[in-house]
Every structure is written in C-alpha cells, then in structure tokens.
Coordinates of C-alpha atoms in Angstrom, one line a residue:
M1410 CA -9.4 20.3 17.3
E1411 CA -7.9 20.9 13.9
T1412 CA -8.1 18.3 11.1
Y1413 CA -7.4 18.4 7.4
K1414 CA -9.8 20.8 5.9
F1415 CA -11.7 19.0 3.2
V1416 CA -13.2 16.2 5.3
D1417 CA -14.8 18.6 7.8
G1418 CA -13.9 16.5 10.8
R1419 CA -16.0 13.5 9.7
F1420 CA -13.2 11.0 9.8
V1421 CA -11.6 11.8 13.1
H1422 CA -12.9 9.8 16.0
Q1423 CA -16.3 9.5 14.3
T1424 CA -18.9 6.9 13.5
F1425 CA -21.2 7.4 10.5
M1426 CA -23.7 5.4 8.4
C1427 CA -22.4 5.2 4.8
A1428 CA -24.4 5.0 1.6
C1429 CA -22.9 1.5 1.0
G1430 CA -25.1 0.3 3.9
K1431 CA -22.3 -0.1 6.4
E1432 CA -21.6 1.8 9.6
H1433 CA -18.0 3.1 9.4
A1434 CA -16.0 4.0 12.6
V1435 CA -12.7 5.8 12.9
P1436 CA -10.9 5.2 16.2
I1437 CA -8.1 7.8 15.5
K1438 CA -8.7 10.6 18.0
D1439 CA -6.5 13.4 16.6
I1440 CA -5.0 14.2 13.2
F1441 CA -2.9 17.3 12.6
V1442 CA -1.5 18.0 9.1
K1443 CA 0.0 21.5 9.0
S1444 CA 3.2 23.5 9.4
G1445 CA 4.3 23.5 13.0
A1446 CA 2.1 20.5 13.9
L1447 CA 4.8 19.1 16.2
E1448 CA 3.9 21.9 18.6
E1449 CA 0.6 20.1 19.2
L1450 CA 2.3 16.9 20.3
T1451 CA 2.3 17.2 24.1
G1452 CA -1.1 18.8 24.1
V1453 CA -2.5 15.8 22.2
L1454 CA -0.8 13.4 24.6
D1455 CA -2.2 15.3 27.6
R1456 CA -5.7 15.0 26.1
L1457 CA -5.4 11.4 25.4
K1458 CA -4.2 10.6 28.9
L1459 CA -2.2 7.6 27.8
G1460 CA 0.3 7.9 30.6
K1461 CA 3.8 9.3 30.9
K1462 CA 6.2 6.5 30.0
C1463 CA 6.8 5.8 26.3
V1464 CA 9.1 4.3 23.8
V1465 CA 10.2 6.5 20.9
I1466 CA 11.1 4.5 17.8
A1467 CA 13.3 6.1 15.1
D1468 CA 16.3 5.5 12.9
L1469 CA 19.3 7.8 12.4
N1470 CA 17.6 9.7 9.5
T1471 CA 14.2 10.2 11.3
Y1472 CA 15.9 11.0 14.6
E1473 CA 17.7 13.9 13.0
A1474 CA 14.5 15.0 11.0
A1475 CA 12.2 15.0 14.0
G1476 CA 13.1 12.5 16.7
K1477 CA 15.4 14.8 18.6
Q1478 CA 12.7 17.4 18.8
V1479 CA 10.2 14.8 19.9
M1480 CA 12.5 13.6 22.7
Q1481 CA 13.1 17.2 23.9
K1482 CA 9.4 18.1 23.9
L1483 CA 8.5 15.0 25.8
Q1484 CA 11.1 15.5 28.4
A1485 CA 10.2 19.2 28.8
A1486 CA 6.6 18.1 29.4
S1487 CA 7.5 15.6 32.1
Y1488 CA 7.0 12.6 29.9
Q1489 CA 9.5 9.7 30.3
P1490 CA 10.6 8.6 26.8
I1491 CA 12.9 5.7 26.2
L1492 CA 14.6 6.0 22.8
C1493 CA 14.7 2.9 20.6
L1494 CA 17.1 4.0 17.9
F1495 CA 17.9 1.8 14.9
D1496 CA 21.5 2.7 14.3
T1497 CA 21.4 2.9 10.6
H1498 CA 20.9 5.3 7.6
E1499 CA 19.7 2.3 5.5
W1500 CA 16.4 0.5 5.3
V1501 CA 14.9 -0.8 8.5
L1502 CA 13.1 -4.0 7.5
P1503 CA 9.9 -4.8 9.5
N1504 CA 11.0 -8.3 10.3
E1505 CA 11.6 -10.6 13.2
F1506 CA 14.9 -8.8 14.2
A1507 CA 13.3 -5.3 14.2
I1508 CA 10.3 -6.6 16.3
G1509 CA 12.7 -8.0 18.9
K1510 CA 14.7 -4.8 19.1
V1511 CA 11.6 -2.7 19.9
M1512 CA 10.2 -5.3 22.3
L1513 CA 13.4 -5.3 24.3
N1514 CA 12.9 -1.5 24.9
I1515 CA 9.3 -1.9 26.2
E1516 CA 8.9 -2.1 29.9
M1517 CA 6.1 -3.5 31.9
D1518 CA 4.7 0.0 32.6
T1519 CA 5.2 1.5 29.1
S1520 CA 2.1 3.6 28.4
F1521 CA 2.4 4.2 24.7
L1522 CA 4.7 3.9 21.7
L1523 CA 5.6 6.9 19.5
V1524 CA 7.0 6.3 16.0
V1525 CA 9.0 8.9 14.2
G1526 CA 9.3 7.9 10.6
S1527 CA 7.6 6.7 7.5
G1528 CA 6.6 3.3 6.1
S1529 CA 8.6 0.5 7.6
L1530 CA 9.0 2.0 11.1
T1531 CA 5.3 2.8 11.2
D1532 CA 4.3 -0.7 10.1
L1533 CA 6.6 -2.2 12.6
T1534 CA 5.2 0.0 15.4
R1535 CA 1.6 -0.7 14.3
F1536 CA 2.2 -4.4 14.5
I1537 CA 3.8 -4.3 17.9
S1538 CA 1.1 -1.9 19.2
S1539 CA -1.6 -4.4 18.3
R1540 CA 0.2 -7.4 19.8
S1541 CA 1.2 -5.7 23.0
S1542 CA -2.1 -3.7 23.4
I1543 CA 0.0 -0.6 23.9
P1544 CA -1.4 2.4 21.9
F1545 CA 0.8 4.3 19.5
I1546 CA 1.2 7.8 18.1
S1547 CA 2.5 8.5 14.6
V1548 CA 4.8 11.4 13.7
P1549 CA 5.5 11.0 10.0
T1550 CA 8.7 12.3 8.5
A1551 CA 7.9 12.0 4.8
A1552 CA 4.9 11.9 2.5
S1553 CA 6.2 8.6 1.1
M1554 CA 3.3 6.2 1.5
D1555 CA -0.5 6.1 2.2
G1556 CA -0.6 3.8 5.2
Y1557 CA -0.2 6.1 8.2
A1558 CA -3.9 5.9 9.2
S1559 CA -4.5 2.3 8.3
S1560 CA -4.7 -0.8 10.4
G1561 CA -2.7 -3.1 8.0
A1562 CA 1.0 -3.7 8.7
P1563 CA 3.0 -5.2 5.9
M1564 CA 5.6 -7.4 7.7
L1565 CA 8.4 -9.6 6.5
Q1566 CA 8.3 -13.0 8.0
E1567 CA 11.3 -15.1 6.7
G1568 CA 11.2 -13.0 3.6
F1569 CA 7.4 -13.4 2.9
K1570 CA 5.7 -10.1 2.9
R1571 CA 2.4 -10.5 4.8
T1572 CA -0.1 -7.7 5.5
I1573 CA -1.2 -8.3 9.0
I1574 CA -4.3 -6.6 10.5
S1575 CA -3.0 -4.6 13.4
A1576 CA -3.8 -1.3 15.1
P1577 CA -4.3 2.3 13.8
P1578 CA -2.6 5.1 15.6
Q1579 CA -4.3 7.0 18.4
A1580 CA -3.1 10.2 16.7
I1581 CA -1.2 11.4 13.7
I1582 CA 1.0 14.5 14.0
A1583 CA 2.2 15.4 10.5
D1584 CA 4.4 18.5 10.6
I1585 CA 4.7 19.8 7.0
D1586 CA 7.8 21.8 7.9
I1587 CA 9.5 18.4 8.6
I1588 CA 7.8 16.4 5.8
R1589 CA 8.6 18.8 3.0
K1590 CA 12.3 18.6 3.8
A1591 CA 12.4 14.8 3.2
P1592 CA 14.4 13.7 0.1
Y1593 CA 12.3 14.3 -3.0
D1594 CA 12.5 10.6 -4.0
M1595 CA 10.4 9.9 -0.9
T1596 CA 7.8 12.4 -1.8
A1597 CA 7.7 11.1 -5.4
S1598 CA 7.2 7.6 -3.9
G1599 CA 4.2 8.9 -2.0
F1600 CA 2.7 10.5 -5.1
S1601 CA 3.2 7.2 -7.0
D1602 CA 1.6 5.2 -4.2
M1603 CA -1.5 7.5 -4.5
L1604 CA -1.4 7.2 -8.3
G1605 CA -1.9 3.4 -7.9
K1606 CA -5.5 4.1 -6.9
L1607 CA -6.2 4.7 -10.6
N1608 CA -5.7 1.0 -11.1
S1609 CA -6.8 -0.5 -7.8
R1610 CA -10.3 1.0 -8.0
V1611 CA -10.8 -0.8 -11.3
D1612 CA -9.6 -4.1 -9.8
W1613 CA -11.9 -3.7 -6.9
Q1614 CA -14.9 -2.9 -9.1
L1615 CA -14.1 -5.9 -11.3
S1616 CA -14.0 -8.2 -8.3
H1617 CA -17.3 -6.7 -7.0
M1618 CA -18.9 -7.5 -10.4
L1619 CA -17.6 -11.0 -10.7
T1620 CA -17.3 -12.3 -7.1
G1621 CA -19.7 -10.1 -5.2
E1622 CA -16.9 -8.6 -3.1
Y1623 CA -18.1 -5.7 -0.9
Y1624 CA -17.5 -2.4 -2.6
C1625 CA -17.8 1.2 -1.1
E1626 CA -18.4 3.8 -3.9
F1627 CA -18.3 6.6 -1.3
F1628 CA -14.6 6.0 -0.5
V1629 CA -13.6 5.3 -4.1
E1630 CA -15.0 8.7 -5.1
L1631 CA -13.5 10.4 -2.1
I1632 CA -10.0 9.1 -2.7
D1633 CA -10.3 9.6 -6.4
A1634 CA -11.2 13.3 -5.8
T1635 CA -8.2 13.7 -3.5
L1636 CA -5.9 12.0 -6.1
Q1637 CA -7.1 14.3 -8.8
Q1638 CA -6.2 17.3 -6.6
C1639 CA -2.7 15.9 -6.3
I1640 CA -2.4 15.4 -10.0
E1641 CA -3.5 18.9 -10.7
D1642 CA -0.9 20.2 -8.2
I1643 CA 2.1 18.1 -9.5
A1644 CA 4.2 21.2 -10.1
G1645 CA 3.8 22.3 -6.5
I1646 CA 4.4 18.8 -5.2
R1647 CA 7.6 18.6 -7.2
Q1648 CA 8.8 21.9 -5.7
Q1649 CA 7.7 20.6 -2.3
N1650 CA 5.6 23.7 -1.6
P1651 CA 4.0 23.6 1.8
E1652 CA 0.4 23.8 0.5
S1653 CA 1.1 21.1 -2.1
V1654 CA 2.8 18.7 0.3
T1655 CA 0.0 19.3 2.7
R1656 CA -2.5 18.3 0.1
L1657 CA -0.5 15.1 -0.8
M1658 CA -0.2 14.2 2.9
E1659 CA -3.9 14.7 3.5
G1660 CA -4.7 12.4 0.6
Q1661 CA -2.4 9.8 1.9
I1662 CA -4.0 9.9 5.3
L1663 CA -7.4 9.8 3.8
S1664 CA -6.4 6.8 1.8
G1665 CA -5.3 5.1 5.0
I1666 CA -8.6 5.9 6.6
G1667 CA -10.4 4.2 3.7
M1668 CA -8.4 1.1 4.3
L1669 CA -9.1 1.3 8.0
L1670 CA -12.9 1.6 7.5
I1671 CA -13.1 -1.2 4.9
G1672 CA -11.0 -3.4 7.1
N1673 CA -8.3 -4.2 4.6
S1674 CA -6.2 -2.5 1.9
R1675 CA -8.6 -3.2 -0.9
P1676 CA -9.6 0.5 -1.5
A1677 CA -5.9 1.4 -2.2
S1678 CA -4.2 -1.7 -3.3
G1679 CA -4.8 -3.8 -6.4
S1680 CA -2.7 -5.7 -9.0
E1681 CA -0.1 -2.8 -9.1
H1682 CA 0.6 -3.4 -5.5
S1683 CA 0.9 -7.2 -6.1
L1684 CA 3.7 -6.5 -8.6
S1685 CA 5.4 -4.2 -6.1
H1686 CA 5.2 -6.8 -3.3
Y1687 CA 6.7 -9.5 -5.6
W1688 CA 9.6 -7.2 -6.4
E1689 CA 10.2 -6.5 -2.8
M1690 CA 10.3 -10.1 -1.9
K1691 CA 12.7 -10.9 -4.7
A1692 CA 15.0 -8.0 -3.7
F1693 CA 15.0 -9.2 -0.1
L1694 CA 15.8 -12.8 -1.1
E1695 CA 18.5 -11.9 -3.6
N1696 CA 19.9 -9.0 -1.4
K1697 CA 19.5 -6.6 -4.3
E1698 CA 19.2 -2.8 -4.3
K1699 CA 15.9 -1.8 -2.8
H1700 CA 13.5 1.0 -3.9
F1701 CA 10.7 2.8 -2.1
H1702 CA 7.4 0.9 -2.0
G1703 CA 5.5 3.7 -3.7
T1704 CA 8.2 4.0 -6.4
K1705 CA 7.5 0.4 -7.4
V1706 CA 3.8 0.9 -7.2
G1707 CA 4.1 3.7 -9.8
V1708 CA 6.0 1.4 -12.1
G1709 CA 3.4 -1.3 -11.5
T1710 CA 0.6 1.1 -12.3
G1711 CA 2.1 1.6 -15.7
V1712 CA 2.5 -2.1 -16.3
M1713 CA -1.1 -2.8 -15.3
A1714 CA -2.4 0.1 -17.5
K1715 CA -0.8 -1.7 -20.5
F1716 CA -2.2 -5.1 -19.2
Y1717 CA -5.7 -3.7 -19.0
E1718 CA -5.6 -2.2 -22.4
K1719 CA -4.8 -5.6 -23.9
F1720 CA -7.3 -7.3 -21.6
F1721 CA -10.2 -5.1 -22.8
A1722 CA -9.2 -5.5 -26.4
R1723 CA -9.9 -9.3 -26.3
D1724 CA -13.2 -11.2 -26.7
P1725 CA -14.0 -13.9 -24.1
H1726 CA -16.6 -15.4 -26.4
A1727 CA -13.9 -16.4 -28.8
I1728 CA -11.9 -18.6 -26.4
D1729 CA -11.2 -22.3 -26.9
L1730 CA -12.2 -24.1 -23.7
A1731 CA -10.3 -27.3 -24.7
D1732 CA -7.2 -25.2 -25.2
I1733 CA -7.6 -23.5 -21.9
K1734 CA -8.1 -26.8 -20.1
Q1735 CA -5.0 -28.3 -21.7
R1736 CA -2.8 -25.3 -20.8
R1737 CA -4.0 -24.6 -17.2
Q1738 CA -1.4 -25.1 -14.5
S1739 CA -1.9 -27.9 -12.0
L1740 CA -1.3 -27.3 -8.3
D1741 CA 2.0 -29.2 -8.7
D1742 CA 3.1 -26.9 -11.5
L1743 CA 2.3 -23.8 -9.5
E1744 CA 4.1 -25.2 -6.4
D1745 CA 7.2 -26.0 -8.5
A1746 CA 7.2 -22.6 -10.1
L1747 CA 6.8 -20.7 -6.8
R1748 CA 9.5 -22.7 -5.1
K1749 CA 11.8 -22.1 -8.1
Q1750 CA 11.2 -18.3 -8.2
L1751 CA 10.9 -17.6 -4.5
G1752 CA 12.5 -20.5 -2.6
P1753 CA 11.1 -21.1 0.9
V1754 CA 9.0 -17.9 0.5
G1755 CA 7.3 -19.5 -2.5
A1756 CA 6.4 -22.5 -0.4
D1757 CA 4.7 -20.3 2.1
I1758 CA 2.8 -18.4 -0.6
F1759 CA 1.7 -21.7 -2.1
A1760 CA 0.4 -23.0 1.3
D1761 CA -1.2 -19.7 2.4
V1762 CA -2.7 -18.4 -0.9
T1763 CA -2.3 -20.7 -3.9
K1764 CA -3.5 -24.0 -2.6
P1765 CA -6.6 -22.7 -0.7
G1766 CA -7.7 -20.5 -3.7
Y1767 CA -7.0 -23.0 -6.5
L1768 CA -9.9 -23.6 -8.8
G1769 CA -10.8 -27.0 -10.2
W1770 CA -11.8 -27.1 -13.9
K1771 CA -15.5 -27.0 -13.2
E1772 CA -15.1 -23.9 -11.0
Q1773 CA -13.0 -22.3 -13.6
Q1774 CA -15.7 -23.0 -16.3
K1775 CA -18.2 -21.2 -14.1
Q1776 CA -16.0 -18.2 -13.8
I1777 CA -15.5 -18.2 -17.5
E1778 CA -19.2 -18.1 -18.0
A1779 CA -19.6 -15.3 -15.5
L1780 CA -16.9 -13.3 -17.3
Q1781 CA -18.6 -13.9 -20.7
A1782 CA -22.1 -13.0 -19.3
S1783 CA -20.8 -9.7 -17.8
W1784 CA -18.4 -8.7 -20.5
E1785 CA -20.3 -5.7 -21.8
D1786 CA -20.5 -4.3 -18.3
I1787 CA -16.8 -5.2 -17.6
K1788 CA -15.7 -3.3 -20.7
K1789 CA -17.2 -0.2 -19.3
L1790 CA -14.5 -0.2 -16.7
Q1791 CA -12.0 0.7 -19.4
D1792 CA -13.2 4.3 -19.0
L1793 CA -11.8 4.2 -15.5
E1794 CA -8.5 2.6 -16.1
P1795 CA -5.8 5.2 -17.2
A1796 CA -4.1 4.7 -20.5
F1797 CA -0.4 3.9 -20.2
N1798 CA 0.6 7.1 -22.0
R1799 CA -1.4 9.1 -19.4
V1800 CA 0.4 7.3 -16.5
V1801 CA 3.7 8.1 -18.2
E1802 CA 2.7 11.8 -18.6
I1803 CA 1.8 12.1 -14.9
Q1804 CA 4.8 10.3 -13.6
Q1805 CA 7.2 12.3 -15.7
A1806 CA 5.6 15.5 -14.6
A1807 CA 6.1 14.3 -11.0
G1808 CA 9.7 13.3 -11.6
A1809 CA 8.8 9.8 -10.6
S1810 CA 9.8 6.4 -12.0
I1811 CA 7.7 4.7 -14.6
M1812 CA 9.9 2.1 -16.4
P1813 CA 10.7 -1.3 -14.9
K1814 CA 14.4 -0.9 -15.5
E1815 CA 14.3 2.2 -13.2
V1816 CA 13.6 -0.2 -10.3
H1817 CA 16.1 -2.8 -11.5
V1818 CA 13.4 -5.1 -13.0
D1819 CA 14.7 -6.8 -16.2
R1820 CA 12.7 -8.5 -18.9
E1821 CA 12.8 -12.0 -17.3
L1822 CA 11.7 -10.6 -13.9
L1823 CA 8.9 -8.5 -15.3
R1824 CA 7.5 -11.6 -17.1
E1825 CA 7.8 -13.7 -14.0
T1826 CA 6.2 -11.1 -11.9
I1827 CA 3.1 -10.6 -14.1
L1828 CA 2.6 -14.3 -14.3
Y1829 CA 2.9 -15.1 -10.5
A1830 CA 2.1 -11.8 -8.6
K1831 CA -1.5 -13.0 -8.5
E1832 CA -0.4 -15.6 -6.0
V1833 CA 1.0 -13.1 -3.5
R1834 CA -2.3 -12.4 -1.9
S1835 CA -5.9 -13.7 -1.9
R1836 CA -7.3 -10.9 -3.9
Y1837 CA -9.3 -10.9 -7.2
T1838 CA -7.7 -8.7 -9.8
V1839 CA -7.5 -8.6 -13.6
L1840 CA -4.5 -10.9 -13.4
R1841 CA -6.8 -13.6 -12.0
A1842 CA -9.5 -12.9 -14.6
A1843 CA -6.9 -13.1 -17.4
E1844 CA -5.7 -16.5 -16.0
T1845 CA -9.3 -17.8 -15.9
L1846 CA -9.8 -16.9 -19.5
G1847 CA -6.4 -18.4 -20.6
W1848 CA -5.1 -15.0 -21.6
L1849 CA -2.5 -14.4 -18.8
E1850 CA 0.6 -15.7 -20.6
E1851 CA -0.2 -14.1 -23.9
I1852 CA -1.0 -10.7 -22.5
T1853 CA 2.1 -10.9 -20.3
D1854 CA 4.3 -11.5 -23.3
E1855 CA 2.7 -8.6 -25.2
V1856 CA 3.2 -6.2 -22.3
V1857 CA 6.8 -7.3 -21.7
S1858 CA 7.7 -6.9 -25.4
E1859 CA 6.7 -3.2 -25.4
Y1860 CA 9.3 -2.3 -22.8
D1861 CA 13.0 -1.4 -23.4
F1862 CA 15.5 -2.9 -21.0

C-alpha cells in the first residue's frame, strides 16, 4: 500500500503511543496522494469490501473534474453507483437542504458514500456518514483545505456554523493530475489554510499554559515541518507543479490527521479561524459574496499577527483592576451585541458558547493573576508567532489574499469581528486573554487603524 512518503506509513490505519502520553489511532485504511491515484479507486474498494451499492456526491464542477471518471470506473468494476448531483456551479452550502438532498438518494441497502469534491461537499458527506453509519470515501478535487482526513464537519444550521464531530473517510484517493488542474484560487486557499497553523499553534500553547488544555508537541512539530516545506516551495505551488501540489496536499491531509488524533480541530485552528467563521456567517446572513474558507483564514492570520504583536508589547502588571471591572461586558450586553450583529444566529451563539463560558468577576480576577504570574513564559511565545510583514511576504509570494478588503471586510466589520469572534466557539485564544486583561477593545482599534479600506 502506498502512502505519502514522509510519514512512513505511520498514520494509515495505525495505532501508536505518542510522547504526549496518549495513544493515537488512525482509522483511515488507505491514502493515495500521487498522479494517477484515481486508478487505485476500485482496487481500494475491493480491499475494503464495503459492498457494491454506493451514492456518489458531486456538483457540476467536481463532476466534470473527476466525477464522470469515478462513475465510469465504478460501473466498469460492477459497482452500482447512484449519482447525487448538485446542479450548480456555485457554492454548495453544508446546510439542512443539502443534507436532505443527499439523504433522499440513500437507499436501505446503500453500502458506502463516495464524495467527489473539496471542502463543503466533503464536510456534508462526513456528517451524513456519521449519522447514517454508512462509511465514505473521499476523492478530493482541489488542494483547497486541510480537513480531508479529519472527523470534524463544519455545518451550517440556520446560518450558525457549527463544527460537529463526525466520521473520517475510510480512504482518501487524491489524484494530483486532477487536483493541480483546479482553479489556482482554490490552491491558494489551501495554502492559506495551512499558513494559519503559524497562529493556531501559538493559541494552543497559550491555552495549554493558562488553562491546562491538552497539548501534543509531536503533532505541532510535524505539521510545522510540513508547513515549512510548503513555504519553501511557494514558487512551485504557484505554478501548480505536480511535486509541489503533492507536497501541499500531503500537508493538508497530515493536518487533518492531526485533528483526527486530537479529537478536534485545535491543532489546526485558532483565532484566525474564528475570524473566518465569523465572516462566513455574516456573508451567509447578508447574502454577500463568498470567499473560500482558506482565503479568509489567510487574511485572519495576518490580522492575528498584528494583534499578537500588540498583545506582547503590553504589560499585564500595569493594568487597573477597577477600570477593567467597570468596563467589562455583562451577559446582557453580550447577548444584545450578538443579537444585533448576527440576528438569530447570535442568539444561538450566546446560548451555546457565551453564556456557558461567561466568567464572573472573581473568576476573571483569577485569570488575570494567572496571566500576570505566567507573563514571562507567555512572552516567549512571540518567537513562534509570525510578524505581520512576514505573513504578507509569504502570502504575496503565493498569490494569496492578505488584506481584509480583499475578502470584502470593511473597517466596521473588521472591528466587530475581532471583538466578537471569540464567542463563535468555546476555545481559549489570545482574543480571550486580551478580553480578560481589559485590552481587547484597545488592541482591536489599534489593529483596525493600521489597515487601508
């Protein structure tokens, strides 16, 4: 069985004891990342012995890219595919409507699902697979995101983007001959999604230091090494050379495996992703132009690089507790703000995230004391967080977006996002630390003032 070369087969259908003290297990049974990988499809299916009847999920773009070939190969090998085709060249949102469409194509004796596509289609299939107990196979059509191997499915429920623990694929068949032909803005999005790890690793370590959250150094180092390889190969990625796109795709799959082993998206998703999720919900609610998830993550990585620079430049020992207590938002204030900014979705966020995680003043004081006591160690993290100018340099070399206005985020929305993105998920990041210290609004205004709109 072939697998991507630099992991030596350790992460394909393996269980191993990690230096972090946990036993990690990967249930994915086959991974192919190479030119001509689609030729392995029916052989993989034969080995997995899932059965013969399947539902193939695609949209018009992905059907032309690979879906037609998949259907032909399945039929030639005596499989019985049913095509669930989203009749659109536009975005397929992983929402209630899309779930219903796929479910209506599943029959009582369906053996497996096979998704031909990238982010949204894969997330949709992953969720349905977990809820129906029908295994699925992933055939990526673009190196546009890092979740192919993960178990998390970001789904839209009445406009609220929730990441729901679901099921990883049984196999991933990533044909580089197909993937490198995807529009370059999708490849740039995938690169930007990987770049976000420069920020998310710092958020994760910050949380580990302050809250005791579980942290796995092994996977942080592994994903970081993979990301550095991609950064060093930016020119090849931009030209969509087979070897370069293979390396990017390998990195994305490895990142997804990291999320799978940890049990959530923490290894690959920090405050930069919270900004992206907030923008995605706003775009959905206001029916505005949408951008690829990774594209927004790249912009968010730049924003958070600026934010961290200003966070580290401050002194938590110089704060005024009375002033912080006077300015802290009450639960009612937060509920009103979220309802105003996000409507019914804001009400859901308040109920699911904000209210359960709200700190009383005594709890906030304890966190302030913890931040003050750990500040010298916390400041050492600034060696890990990339400088904003470095993020700009990398993104420009990759031909990827970096400025908020490139994803239709204006001054008002950027300020709103930095202030409230921390409420999108129950995850400790620098945004929460800044709020605790009474710095959030001031740093936000400083960051926003440095952008041109």
